[in-house]
Short mmCIF file of C-alpha atoms in Angstrom, two decimals:
data_model
loop_
_atom_site.label_atom_id
_atom_site.label_comp_id
_atom_site.label_asym_id
_atom_site.label_seq_id
_atom_site.Cartn_x
_atom_site.Cartn_y
_atom_site.Cartn_z
CA MET A 1 -5.44 -1.49 0.40
CA ILE A 2 -1.72 -2.26 3.20
CA VAL A 3 -1.35 1.43 4.94
CA ILE A 4 1.99 1.34 6.84
CA VAL A 5 1.84 4.76 9.45
CA GLU A 6 5.35 3.62 10.73
CA ILE A 7 8.49 6.01 10.55
CA ILE A 8 11.74 4.96 11.81
CA ILE A 9 13.62 8.34 13.29
CA GLU A 10 17.11 8.12 13.50
CA TYR A 11 17.06 11.11 16.32
CA SER A 12 16.69 11.37 20.25
CA ASN A 13 13.66 13.82 21.01
CA ASP A 14 16.00 16.78 21.66
CA ASN A 15 17.65 16.76 18.42
CA PHE A 16 13.93 15.92 16.90
CA ARG A 17 12.74 19.18 18.89
CA LYS A 18 16.06 21.09 16.78
CA LEU A 19 14.28 19.90 13.39
CA PHE A 20 11.37 22.89 13.91
CA ASN A 21 13.77 25.60 15.67
CA ILE A 22 14.46 26.93 11.94
CA LYS A 23 16.44 30.62 12.21
CA ILE A 24 15.14 32.91 9.74
CA ILE A 25 18.26 33.79 7.34
CA ASN A 26 18.48 37.43 7.07
CA MET A 27 19.87 38.40 3.36
CA LYS A 28 23.69 38.84 3.91
CA LYS A 29 23.17 35.09 5.12
CA LEU A 30 21.87 33.59 2.39
CA LEU A 31 24.33 36.13 -0.09
CA ILE A 32 26.65 33.98 1.15
CA ALA A 33 25.56 31.23 0.79
CA LEU A 34 24.85 31.52 -2.40
CA MET A 35 27.91 33.12 -3.17
CA SER A 36 29.30 29.73 -1.58
CA ILE A 37 27.73 27.28 -4.35
CA PHE A 38 29.01 29.65 -7.19
CA LEU A 39 32.28 29.38 -5.84
CA LEU A 40 31.89 25.94 -6.32
CA VAL A 41 32.92 25.79 -9.84
CA GLY A 42 36.44 27.51 -8.71
CA THR A 43 36.72 25.07 -5.47
CA ILE A 44 36.68 21.53 -7.51
CA SER A 45 39.24 22.54 -10.16
CA ALA A 46 40.90 20.17 -12.26
CA GLN A 47 44.23 20.30 -10.38
CA ASP A 48 42.41 18.96 -7.94
CA SER A 49 43.55 15.32 -7.21
CA PRO A 50 40.51 12.67 -6.57
CA LYS A 51 42.45 12.27 -3.08
CA LYS A 52 42.26 16.19 -2.40
CA MET A 53 38.67 16.35 -3.77
CA LEU A 54 37.89 13.81 -0.66
CA LYS A 55 39.65 15.44 1.71
CA LYS A 56 37.07 18.79 0.91
CA ALA A 57 34.28 16.54 0.95
CA SER A 58 34.76 15.24 4.52
CA LYS A 59 36.04 18.88 5.88
CA ASN A 60 32.93 20.29 4.52
CA LEU A 61 30.52 17.59 5.90
CA SER A 62 31.92 18.32 9.28
CA LYS A 63 31.27 21.57 9.36
CA TYR A 64 27.56 20.48 8.23
CA TYR A 65 27.41 17.95 11.06
CA GLN A 66 28.07 20.97 13.61
CA ASN A 67 24.78 23.03 12.31
CA PRO A 68 22.57 21.41 9.80
CA ALA A 69 20.25 24.06 9.21
CA GLU A 70 23.57 26.96 8.93
CA ASN A 71 25.85 24.57 6.78
CA GLU A 72 23.02 23.17 4.16
CA ALA A 73 25.17 24.61 1.45
CA LYS A 74 28.49 22.37 2.79
CA LEU A 75 26.20 19.32 2.26
CA THR A 76 25.90 20.51 -1.10
CA GLU A 77 29.47 20.65 -1.94
CA ALA A 78 30.30 17.74 -0.50
CA LEU A 79 28.13 16.19 -2.42
CA GLU A 80 29.86 17.39 -6.01
CA LEU A 81 33.26 17.17 -4.39
CA VAL A 82 32.66 13.04 -4.00
CA LYS A 83 30.92 13.08 -7.40
CA ALA A 84 33.50 14.82 -9.05
CA ALA A 85 36.04 12.42 -7.05
CA PHE A 86 34.07 9.77 -8.00
CA GLU A 87 35.15 9.76 -12.19
CA SER A 88 38.26 8.91 -11.40
CA ASP A 89 39.55 5.12 -10.75
CA GLU A 90 41.76 5.69 -8.12
CA ALA A 91 38.71 6.69 -6.51
CA LYS A 92 36.90 4.52 -7.20
CA ALA A 93 39.25 1.42 -5.30
CA ASN A 94 39.59 3.32 -2.08
CA PRO A 95 37.47 2.02 1.04
CA ASP A 96 38.00 5.20 2.84
CA ALA A 97 36.12 7.37 -0.66
CA TRP A 98 33.43 5.11 -0.71
CA ASN A 99 33.22 5.24 3.02
CA THR A 100 32.94 9.17 2.48
CA LYS A 101 30.39 8.84 -0.36
CA GLY A 102 27.75 6.97 1.98
CA LYS A 103 27.99 9.10 4.65
CA ILE A 104 27.50 11.93 2.40
CA TYR A 105 24.72 9.89 0.97
CA ASN A 106 23.56 9.42 4.87
CA GLU A 107 23.24 12.47 5.41
CA LEU A 108 21.22 13.61 2.37
CA ALA A 109 18.52 10.93 3.00
CA ASN A 110 18.33 12.49 6.53
CA ALA A 111 18.04 15.47 5.14
CA GLU A 112 14.91 14.64 3.31
CA VAL A 113 12.95 13.50 6.63
CA LYS A 114 13.67 16.31 8.07
CA ALA A 115 12.49 18.39 5.18
CA SER A 116 9.16 15.68 4.34
CA LEU A 117 7.85 15.70 8.68
CA LEU A 118 8.14 19.94 8.51
CA ASN A 119 6.93 20.59 5.10
CA PRO A 120 4.09 17.22 3.24
CA GLU A 121 4.28 18.52 0.40
CA TYR A 122 7.83 18.30 0.24
CA LEU A 123 9.22 16.81 -2.67
CA ILE A 124 12.55 14.76 -2.88
CA LYS A 125 15.02 15.70 -4.32
CA TYR A 126 17.06 12.76 -3.12
CA PRO A 127 14.72 9.48 -3.94
CA ASP A 128 17.73 7.01 -4.25
CA ALA A 129 19.60 8.75 -1.80
CA ALA A 130 18.92 5.52 0.86
CA GLN A 131 20.12 3.17 -1.60
CA THR A 132 22.93 4.86 -3.42
CA ALA A 133 24.78 5.21 0.54
CA TYR A 134 23.79 0.97 0.74
CA GLN A 135 25.98 0.50 -2.19
CA SER A 136 28.77 2.72 -0.95
CA PHE A 137 29.46 1.37 1.99
CA SER A 138 29.12 -2.32 1.25
CA LYS A 139 31.74 -1.51 -1.48
CA GLY A 140 33.70 -0.27 1.15
CA LEU A 141 33.17 -3.43 3.51
CA GLU A 142 33.76 -5.02 0.69
CA LEU A 143 37.11 -3.47 -0.77
CA GLY A 144 38.67 -3.14 3.27
CA THR A 145 41.82 -3.60 4.54
CA LYS A 146 41.75 -1.72 7.38
CA LYS A 147 40.03 -2.55 10.53
CA GLY A 148 38.88 0.71 10.63
CA HIS A 149 37.35 0.30 6.82
CA LYS A 150 35.01 -2.15 7.98
CA LYS A 151 34.15 -0.57 11.46
CA ASP A 152 33.58 2.75 9.44
CA ALA A 153 31.62 0.94 6.83
CA LEU A 154 29.35 -0.89 9.45
CA LYS A 155 28.92 2.01 11.57
CA GLY A 156 28.02 3.62 8.09
CA LEU A 157 25.06 0.79 7.19
CA GLU A 158 23.73 0.79 10.59
CA GLU A 159 22.35 4.06 9.99
CA THR A 160 22.01 3.55 6.11
CA ILE A 161 19.39 0.49 6.91
CA GLY A 162 17.14 3.44 8.90
CA HIS A 163 16.63 5.89 5.94
CA LEU A 164 16.00 2.13 3.57
CA ILE A 165 13.18 1.65 5.78
CA ASN A 166 11.88 5.12 5.28
CA SER A 167 12.44 5.64 1.95
CA ALA A 168 9.83 1.52 1.76
CA ILE A 169 7.32 2.83 3.55
CA THR A 170 6.91 6.05 2.27
CA THR A 171 7.06 5.03 -1.28
CA TYR A 172 4.46 2.63 -0.43
CA ASN A 173 2.03 5.07 1.25
CA VAL A 174 1.94 7.35 -1.86
CA LYS A 175 1.53 4.20 -3.80
CA ASP A 176 4.87 4.07 -5.77
CA TYR A 177 4.59 0.52 -5.88
CA ALA A 178 8.41 -0.25 -7.54
CA SER A 179 9.95 2.39 -5.45
CA ALA A 180 8.88 0.60 -2.17
CA PHE A 181 9.51 -3.19 -3.73
CA SER A 182 13.19 -2.45 -4.07
CA GLY A 183 13.20 -0.53 -0.79
CA TYR A 184 11.58 -3.26 0.71
CA ASN A 185 14.42 -5.66 -1.14
CA TYR A 186 17.86 -3.62 0.13
CA THR A 187 16.24 -3.72 3.67
CA LEU A 188 15.89 -7.94 3.49
CA GLU A 189 19.22 -7.23 1.94
CA LEU A 190 20.85 -5.00 4.53
CA HIS A 191 19.36 -6.87 7.10
CA ASP A 192 21.00 -9.88 6.47
CA LEU A 193 24.71 -8.17 5.50
CA LEU A 194 24.50 -6.77 9.16
CA LYS A 195 23.84 -10.04 10.88
CA ALA A 196 26.29 -11.92 8.91
CA ASN A 197 28.97 -9.35 10.61
CA ASP A 198 27.58 -9.32 14.24
CA ALA A 199 26.72 -5.44 13.80
CA LYS A 200 23.07 -4.03 14.63
CA SER A 201 19.99 -3.92 12.96
CA PRO A 202 16.76 -2.45 13.59
CA ILE A 203 14.86 -6.01 12.54
CA VAL A 204 15.18 -7.57 15.87
CA ASP A 205 13.31 -10.76 14.81
CA ASP A 206 11.58 -12.99 11.99
CA ALA A 207 8.74 -11.79 12.66
CA GLN A 208 9.26 -8.21 11.98
CA ARG A 209 11.82 -9.19 8.86
CA GLN A 210 8.83 -11.20 7.40
CA GLU A 211 6.68 -7.93 8.12
CA TYR A 212 8.61 -6.43 5.39
CA MET A 213 9.16 -9.03 3.59
CA PHE A 214 5.19 -9.15 2.67
CA TYR A 215 5.21 -5.53 2.45
CA GLY A 216 7.93 -5.58 0.09
CA ALA A 217 5.90 -8.83 -1.69
CA VAL A 218 2.54 -6.78 -1.91
CA ALA A 219 4.50 -3.58 -3.66
CA GLY A 220 6.51 -5.94 -5.85
CA TYR A 221 2.84 -7.13 -6.92
CA TYR A 222 0.68 -3.83 -7.49
CA GLY A 223 3.88 -2.37 -8.76
CA ASP A 224 2.72 -5.14 -11.93
CA MET A 225 6.68 -7.33 -10.37
CA LYS A 226 5.06 -10.13 -9.53
CA THR A 227 7.78 -12.34 -11.28
CA ASP A 228 9.73 -10.86 -8.51
CA ALA A 229 7.59 -11.17 -5.60
CA THR A 230 6.31 -14.56 -5.85
CA PRO A 231 9.46 -15.72 -4.22
CA LEU A 232 8.76 -13.33 -1.31
CA PHE A 233 5.07 -14.67 -1.30
CA ILE A 234 6.34 -17.87 -1.20
CA GLU A 235 8.64 -17.86 1.96
CA LEU A 236 6.02 -16.17 3.84
CA ALA A 237 3.38 -19.08 2.83
CA ASP A 238 5.95 -21.97 4.06
CA ALA A 239 6.90 -20.05 7.18
CA GLY A 240 3.23 -19.47 8.14
CA TYR A 241 2.85 -15.84 8.17
CA ASP A 242 -0.39 -14.65 8.55
CA HIS A 243 -2.23 -12.86 5.86
CA ALA A 244 -4.54 -13.56 3.24
CA LEU A 245 -3.35 -12.02 0.37
CA ILE A 246 -0.34 -14.31 0.82
CA TYR A 247 -2.45 -16.86 -1.13
CA GLU A 248 -5.10 -14.56 -3.51
CA ALA A 249 -1.47 -13.17 -4.53
CA LEU A 250 0.15 -16.80 -5.51
CA PHE A 251 -3.23 -18.07 -6.68
CA SER A 252 -3.73 -14.98 -8.86
CA ILE A 253 0.35 -15.16 -10.31
CA LYS A 254 -0.29 -18.27 -10.39
CA SER A 255 -3.37 -18.68 -13.01
CA GLU A 256 -2.49 -18.84 -16.29
CA ALA A 257 1.16 -20.86 -16.03
CA ARG A 258 0.66 -23.78 -13.28
CA PRO A 259 -3.67 -23.55 -12.68
CA GLU A 260 -2.86 -27.04 -10.01
CA GLU A 261 -0.74 -25.12 -8.25
CA ALA A 262 -2.55 -22.00 -8.25
CA LEU A 263 -5.66 -23.81 -7.16
CA LYS A 264 -2.93 -25.56 -4.15
CA TYR A 265 -3.17 -22.06 -2.82
CA LEU A 266 -6.40 -21.01 -3.13
CA GLU A 267 -7.53 -23.81 -1.27
CA MET A 268 -5.22 -23.59 0.98
CA GLY A 269 -6.13 -19.95 1.79
CA ARG A 270 -9.60 -20.55 1.90
CA THR A 271 -9.43 -23.06 4.41
CA LYS A 272 -7.23 -20.60 6.42
CA TYR A 273 -9.44 -18.17 6.16
CA PRO A 274 -12.80 -18.28 5.41
CA ASP A 275 -14.21 -15.22 5.73
CA ASP A 276 -12.32 -13.59 3.21
CA THR A 277 -13.95 -11.85 0.73
CA GLY A 278 -10.96 -10.97 -1.60
CA LEU A 279 -10.23 -15.55 -1.58
CA LEU A 280 -13.60 -15.86 -1.98
CA PHE A 281 -14.23 -13.94 -5.02
CA ALA A 282 -11.27 -15.17 -6.19
CA GLU A 283 -12.68 -19.26 -5.81
CA ILE A 284 -16.08 -18.01 -7.04
CA ASN A 285 -13.95 -16.27 -10.43
CA TYR A 286 -11.61 -19.60 -10.61
CA TYR A 287 -14.62 -21.80 -10.54
CA LEU A 288 -16.62 -19.28 -13.31
CA LYS A 289 -14.16 -19.74 -15.53
CA ALA A 290 -13.98 -23.20 -15.05
CA GLY A 291 -17.10 -23.52 -15.26
CA GLN A 292 -17.88 -25.21 -11.93
CA LEU A 293 -19.95 -23.29 -10.09
CA GLU A 294 -21.62 -26.00 -8.82
CA ILE A 295 -18.37 -27.25 -7.35
CA LEU A 296 -18.94 -24.10 -5.02
CA THR A 297 -22.43 -24.00 -4.02
CA ASP A 298 -21.81 -27.63 -3.51
CA LYS A 299 -19.07 -27.63 -0.87
CA LEU A 300 -21.01 -24.50 0.74
CA LYS A 301 -24.08 -26.32 1.29
CA ILE A 302 -21.70 -29.79 2.81
CA ALA A 303 -20.79 -26.98 4.79
CA ILE A 304 -24.29 -26.08 6.16
CA GLU A 305 -24.94 -29.97 6.51
CA LYS A 306 -22.13 -29.85 8.73
CA GLU A 307 -22.30 -26.60 11.05
CA PRO A 308 -25.96 -25.79 10.48
CA ASN A 309 -25.24 -21.93 13.18
CA ASN A 310 -22.13 -21.22 11.29
CA VAL A 311 -23.41 -17.75 10.13
CA THR A 312 -20.06 -17.02 7.49
CA VAL A 313 -20.87 -20.81 5.64
CA ARG A 314 -24.55 -18.96 4.84
CA ASN A 315 -23.43 -15.37 4.16
CA THR A 316 -20.39 -16.83 1.78
CA LEU A 317 -23.35 -19.00 -0.04
CA GLY A 318 -25.49 -15.60 -0.29
CA ASN A 319 -22.49 -14.28 -1.40
CA VAL A 320 -22.34 -16.56 -4.50
CA TYR A 321 -25.47 -16.50 -5.60
CA ASP A 322 -25.60 -12.47 -5.60
CA GLN A 323 -22.22 -12.67 -7.82
CA LEU A 324 -23.91 -15.02 -10.20
CA TYR A 325 -27.36 -12.74 -9.87
CA GLN A 326 -24.96 -10.01 -11.07
CA SER A 327 -22.97 -11.93 -13.78
CA GLU A 328 -26.97 -13.32 -14.95
CA ASP A 329 -28.17 -10.22 -14.63
CA LYS A 330 -25.36 -7.83 -16.82
CA ALA A 331 -25.40 -11.10 -18.99
CA GLY A 332 -29.56 -10.36 -19.60
CA ASN A 333 -30.67 -13.42 -18.43
CA THR A 334 -33.08 -12.46 -16.79
CA ALA A 335 -35.08 -15.71 -15.38
CA LYS A 336 -31.47 -17.07 -14.14
CA SER A 337 -30.92 -13.82 -12.60
CA ILE A 338 -33.92 -13.47 -10.77
CA GLU A 339 -33.64 -17.35 -9.61
CA TYR A 340 -30.35 -15.86 -7.88
CA PHE A 341 -31.74 -12.95 -6.21
CA ASP A 342 -33.67 -15.30 -4.63
CA LEU A 343 -31.69 -17.70 -3.49
CA ALA A 344 -29.12 -14.87 -2.17
CA TYR A 345 -31.49 -13.02 -0.18
CA ASP A 346 -32.82 -16.26 0.58
CA TYR A 347 -29.31 -16.99 2.12
CA TYR A 348 -28.56 -13.94 3.35
CA ASN A 349 -32.01 -14.33 5.34
CA GLN A 350 -31.03 -17.24 7.29
CA ALA A 351 -28.26 -16.00 8.46
CA LEU A 352 -29.72 -13.13 9.89
CA ALA A 353 -32.09 -16.02 11.64
CA ILE A 354 -29.76 -17.26 13.39
CA ASP A 355 -27.86 -14.17 14.59
CA ASP A 356 -30.04 -11.18 13.90
CA LYS A 357 -27.47 -9.12 15.22
CA ASN A 358 -25.19 -9.62 12.35
CA PHE A 359 -23.24 -6.94 9.80
CA ASP A 360 -22.40 -8.84 6.94
CA ALA A 361 -26.02 -10.45 6.27
CA THR A 362 -27.75 -7.22 7.09
CA TYR A 363 -25.76 -5.17 5.07
CA SER A 364 -25.64 -7.55 2.03
CA LEU A 365 -29.40 -7.93 2.28
CA GLY A 366 -29.32 -3.70 1.47
CA ALA A 367 -26.52 -3.90 -0.75
CA LEU A 368 -28.60 -6.47 -2.28
CA TYR A 369 -31.35 -4.30 -3.44
CA TYR A 370 -29.12 -1.14 -4.36
CA ASN A 371 -27.38 -2.82 -6.60
CA LYS A 372 -30.43 -4.33 -8.15
CA ALA A 373 -31.44 -0.52 -8.03
CA ALA A 374 -28.08 0.76 -10.14
CA SER A 375 -28.40 -2.00 -13.02
CA TYR A 376 -31.67 0.19 -13.84
CA THR A 377 -29.07 3.43 -14.18
CA ASP A 378 -28.09 2.62 -18.04
CA LYS A 379 -31.47 1.66 -19.11
CA ILE A 380 -32.90 4.84 -17.82
CA LYS A 381 -30.74 7.10 -19.31
CA GLU A 382 -31.34 5.18 -23.36
CA LEU A 383 -34.74 5.85 -22.51
CA SER A 384 -34.30 9.27 -21.38
CA ASN A 385 -33.58 10.04 -24.95
CA ASP A 386 -37.06 8.56 -25.93
CA PHE A 387 -39.53 11.92 -26.01
CA SER A 388 -43.00 9.36 -27.13
CA ALA A 389 -45.89 8.55 -25.49
CA ALA A 390 -44.57 4.99 -25.00
CA GLY A 391 -40.77 5.87 -24.17
CA THR A 392 -41.85 8.30 -21.35
CA LYS A 393 -44.52 5.52 -20.07
CA LYS A 394 -41.66 2.83 -20.40
CA TYR A 395 -39.07 5.55 -18.30
CA ASP A 396 -41.88 6.43 -15.59
CA ALA A 397 -42.48 2.79 -15.22
CA MET A 398 -38.55 1.98 -14.83
CA LYS A 399 -37.85 4.71 -12.86
CA ALA A 400 -40.41 3.65 -10.39
CA GLU A 401 -39.15 0.45 -10.19
CA MET A 402 -35.41 1.69 -9.69
CA ASP A 403 -36.77 3.63 -6.42
CA SER A 404 -38.79 0.65 -5.18
CA GLN A 405 -35.40 -1.10 -5.05
CA PHE A 406 -33.68 1.87 -3.57
CA ALA A 407 -35.85 2.22 -0.52
CA LYS A 408 -35.83 -1.70 -0.01
CA ALA A 409 -32.63 -1.60 0.51
CA ARG A 410 -32.28 1.48 3.14
CA PRO A 411 -34.03 -0.03 6.50
CA TYR A 412 -31.06 -2.74 5.51
CA PHE A 413 -28.22 -0.01 5.35
CA ILE A 414 -29.91 1.63 8.62
CA SER A 415 -29.49 -1.37 10.93
CA ALA A 416 -26.06 -2.01 9.12
CA GLU A 417 -25.17 1.59 10.22
CA GLN A 418 -26.54 0.76 13.81
CA LEU A 419 -24.58 -1.92 14.24
CA ASN A 420 -21.48 -1.03 13.52
CA PRO A 421 -21.17 3.28 13.07
CA ALA A 422 -17.27 3.06 12.61
CA ASP A 423 -18.39 0.61 9.42
CA GLY A 424 -18.53 3.36 6.29
CA ASN A 425 -20.16 1.55 3.16
CA PRO A 426 -23.60 2.11 4.54
CA LEU A 427 -23.41 5.01 5.62
CA ILE A 428 -22.11 5.92 1.54
CA ALA A 429 -24.94 3.92 0.40
CA LEU A 430 -27.57 5.60 2.38
CA LYS A 431 -25.85 9.24 1.16
CA GLU A 432 -26.76 8.25 -2.42
CA ILE A 433 -30.41 6.84 -1.83
CA TYR A 434 -31.84 10.66 -0.10
CA ALA A 435 -30.09 11.88 -3.26
CA ARG A 436 -31.87 10.16 -5.28
CA ALA A 437 -35.01 10.89 -3.04
CA ASN A 438 -34.38 14.28 -2.80
CA GLU A 439 -33.54 14.53 1.23
CA PHE A 440 -31.09 16.72 0.91
CA GLU A 441 -30.78 17.11 4.99
CA LYS A 442 -30.05 13.70 5.11
CA VAL A 443 -27.59 14.48 2.62
CA ALA A 444 -26.08 16.81 4.83
CA GLU A 445 -26.00 14.85 7.66
CA TYR A 446 -24.49 11.21 6.34
CA LYS A 447 -22.19 13.44 4.41
CA ALA A 448 -21.05 14.87 7.47
CA LYS A 449 -20.65 11.24 9.31
CA ILE A 450 -18.61 10.32 6.27
CA GLU A 451 -16.36 13.14 6.81
CA ALA A 452 -16.05 12.43 10.25
CA LEU A 453 -14.71 8.46 10.16
CA GLY A 454 -12.08 10.12 7.11
CA LYS A 455 -13.69 8.37 4.20
#
């Protein structure tokens, strides 16, 4: 899965340092803060007009600006006042009211970012703050009749886009794909709005815009909003954005309703990214479903004839036969599974004959034996309940065969680890193999290696 670690902070370094200069509030100040919240009921009275409530909200917001750490309650009061004001049609028709609302929600979004930085366990209270700020300032811009209205709205929106990006990235990273999809879409909308009004946007060029569009599309894809994500993927494909997932996603989305169009995107992706595993397996699954595996294997054999020293093509054909082996093995077709196992083994070794330091072929040979060993697991579990002499004999024989396959996998994984120590997959496999062999010192060694990689 794709993870972004970027975060946009709207503060200078000095202001950022202030976030960590938190003073301990003594009991007296705490009581005063609590009393101010209780008294809030009295400040929003039935006699207050929307105009008066908005004026009070602006004053409270100004006090909050002066010292956010000490005046957090003022922001809460401002929020409640603006909510009350917007129960009237008078406020809804007032561009200043919308801009005030936008400023308050911008500060709420700001406060959430600060709180999250200080405490990773912080639970977001206003997840839609940035979106509400965007909608509010947009309305202020729409209703504005004076130059000042437009200026205030655009200034607020220039800040809001940073909050939208932060929200999109944060929700994406915690796999809240629905919120991330909305966040990225709002970001792109707001960018276009700012550009149309000659205002500043942190999205400096088409490349950055396409990057946000890509992550928005991915969020929609994984968030089960594939229909909404489709036009984004198509635009990215047409623009030549460089990522294999675009073609895998379009193939997946269009496979049922538009199989011919789906195949077009799959072929485009396979041509552009011949080494991508996701597209390879998508192609394998397509031809498996269509019953046209010969086309796939024939294509790869032709490619080998054209490029006899191409290690990737031989690895790919090995992968195809590997998948076929596993499929036939699960179906109980012993003869076919053995045939495909041998072919996979042969093509992986052909790749190593060309490049004996090739990680993919080395690891794949280990995985071939490892998966064969793992396929005995369910059968052994069934036999473990048979305590007859015949059952025990079968159990011992099958367990010995399983252990033998794990033993054959081990040297390939050790070589793979040496070829690429940063790849955690050989380490995970070796830890499991050593655990099954009761070599616990080795288990501890590989556990430490895995933890060191952060896996």
